mmCIF file of C-alpha atoms in Angstrom:
data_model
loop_
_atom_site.group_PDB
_atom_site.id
_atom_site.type_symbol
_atom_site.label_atom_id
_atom_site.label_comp_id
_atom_site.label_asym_id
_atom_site.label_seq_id
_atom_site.Cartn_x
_atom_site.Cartn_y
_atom_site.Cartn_z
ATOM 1 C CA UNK A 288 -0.585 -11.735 7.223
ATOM 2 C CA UNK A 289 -0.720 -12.210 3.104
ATOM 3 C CA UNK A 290 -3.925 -9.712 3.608
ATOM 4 C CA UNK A 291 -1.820 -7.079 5.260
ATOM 5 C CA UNK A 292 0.895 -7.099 2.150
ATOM 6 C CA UNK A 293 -1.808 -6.942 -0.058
ATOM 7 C CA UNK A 294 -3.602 -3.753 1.224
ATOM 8 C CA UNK A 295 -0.572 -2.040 2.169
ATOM 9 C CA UNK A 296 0.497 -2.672 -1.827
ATOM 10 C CA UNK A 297 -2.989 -1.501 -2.703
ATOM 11 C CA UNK A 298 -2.611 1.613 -0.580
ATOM 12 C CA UNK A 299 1.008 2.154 -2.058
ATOM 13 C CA UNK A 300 0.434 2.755 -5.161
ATOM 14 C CA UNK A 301 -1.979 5.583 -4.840
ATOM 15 C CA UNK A 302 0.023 7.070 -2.744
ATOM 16 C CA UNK A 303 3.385 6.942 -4.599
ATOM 17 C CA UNK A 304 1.034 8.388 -7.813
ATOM 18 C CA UNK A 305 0.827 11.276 -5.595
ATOM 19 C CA UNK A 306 4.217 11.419 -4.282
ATOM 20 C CA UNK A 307 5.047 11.797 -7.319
ATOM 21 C CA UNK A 308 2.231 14.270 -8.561
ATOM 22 C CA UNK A 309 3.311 16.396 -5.473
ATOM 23 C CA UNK A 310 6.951 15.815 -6.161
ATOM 24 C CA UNK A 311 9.485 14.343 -3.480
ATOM 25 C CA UNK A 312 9.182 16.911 -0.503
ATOM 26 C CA UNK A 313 8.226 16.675 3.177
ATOM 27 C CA UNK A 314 4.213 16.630 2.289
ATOM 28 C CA UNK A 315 4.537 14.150 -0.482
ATOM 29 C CA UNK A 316 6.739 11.760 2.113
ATOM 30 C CA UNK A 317 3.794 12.655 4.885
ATOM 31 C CA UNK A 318 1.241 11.803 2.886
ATOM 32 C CA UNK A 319 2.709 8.633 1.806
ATOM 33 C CA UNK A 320 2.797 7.858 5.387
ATOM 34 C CA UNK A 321 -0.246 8.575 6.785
ATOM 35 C CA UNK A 322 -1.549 6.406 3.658
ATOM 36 C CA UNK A 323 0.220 3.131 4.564
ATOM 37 C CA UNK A 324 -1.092 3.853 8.110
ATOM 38 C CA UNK A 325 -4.682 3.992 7.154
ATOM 39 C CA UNK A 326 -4.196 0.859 5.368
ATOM 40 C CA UNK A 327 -1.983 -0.819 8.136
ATOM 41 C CA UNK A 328 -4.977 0.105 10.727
ATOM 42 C CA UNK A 329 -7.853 -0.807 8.460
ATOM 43 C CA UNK A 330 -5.966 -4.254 7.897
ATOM 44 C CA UNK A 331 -5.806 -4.590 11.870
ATOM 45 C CA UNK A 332 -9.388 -3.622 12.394
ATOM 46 C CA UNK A 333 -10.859 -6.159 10.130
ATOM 47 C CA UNK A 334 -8.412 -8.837 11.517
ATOM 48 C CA UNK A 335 -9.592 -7.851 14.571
ATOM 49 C CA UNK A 336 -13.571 -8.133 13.341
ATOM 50 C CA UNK A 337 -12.698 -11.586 11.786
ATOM 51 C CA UNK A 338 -11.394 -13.079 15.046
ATOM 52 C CA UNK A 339 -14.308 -11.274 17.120
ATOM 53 C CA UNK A 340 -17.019 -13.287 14.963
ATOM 54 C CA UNK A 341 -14.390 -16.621 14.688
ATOM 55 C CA UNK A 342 -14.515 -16.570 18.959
ATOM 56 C CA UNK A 343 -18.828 -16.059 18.624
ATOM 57 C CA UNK A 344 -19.040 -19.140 16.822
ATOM 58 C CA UNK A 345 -16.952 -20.933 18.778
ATOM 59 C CA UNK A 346 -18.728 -19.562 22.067
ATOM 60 C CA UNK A 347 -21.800 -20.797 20.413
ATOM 61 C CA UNK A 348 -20.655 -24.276 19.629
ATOM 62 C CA UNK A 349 -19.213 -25.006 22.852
ATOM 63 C CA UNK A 350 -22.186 -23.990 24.371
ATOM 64 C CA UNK A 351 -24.599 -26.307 22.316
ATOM 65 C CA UNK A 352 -22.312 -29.043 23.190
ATOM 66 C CA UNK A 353 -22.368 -28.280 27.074
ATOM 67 C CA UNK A 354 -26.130 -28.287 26.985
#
């Protein structure tokens, strides 16, 4: 979870830089938006790729210790 506040920070400040380049208006606020969801999703993925490769292992262990 201290990984998802962390990218979500790093992908807010670009995107406030260019909320405020673009000034506040509806494309500026979508763009913001569709920012922290990249992030948010990229954060899930590799959570997702970290547990994937955490449950390998583990399949591999318990299988060594079976045989």
């Amino acid at each position: 979870m201290k990984r998802i506040g962390v990218f979500l920070l790093i992908s807010l400040l670009p995107a406030l830089a260019i909320l405020f380049v673009c000034g506040f208006h509806i494309s500026g606020l979508i763009l913001l938006f569709s920012l922290i969801l990249l992030a948010y999703m990229y954060v899930l993925i590799n959570e997702q790729i970290h547990f994937a490769q955490y449950a390998k292992s583990s399949m591999e262990r318990f299988n060594r210790d079976v045989e």
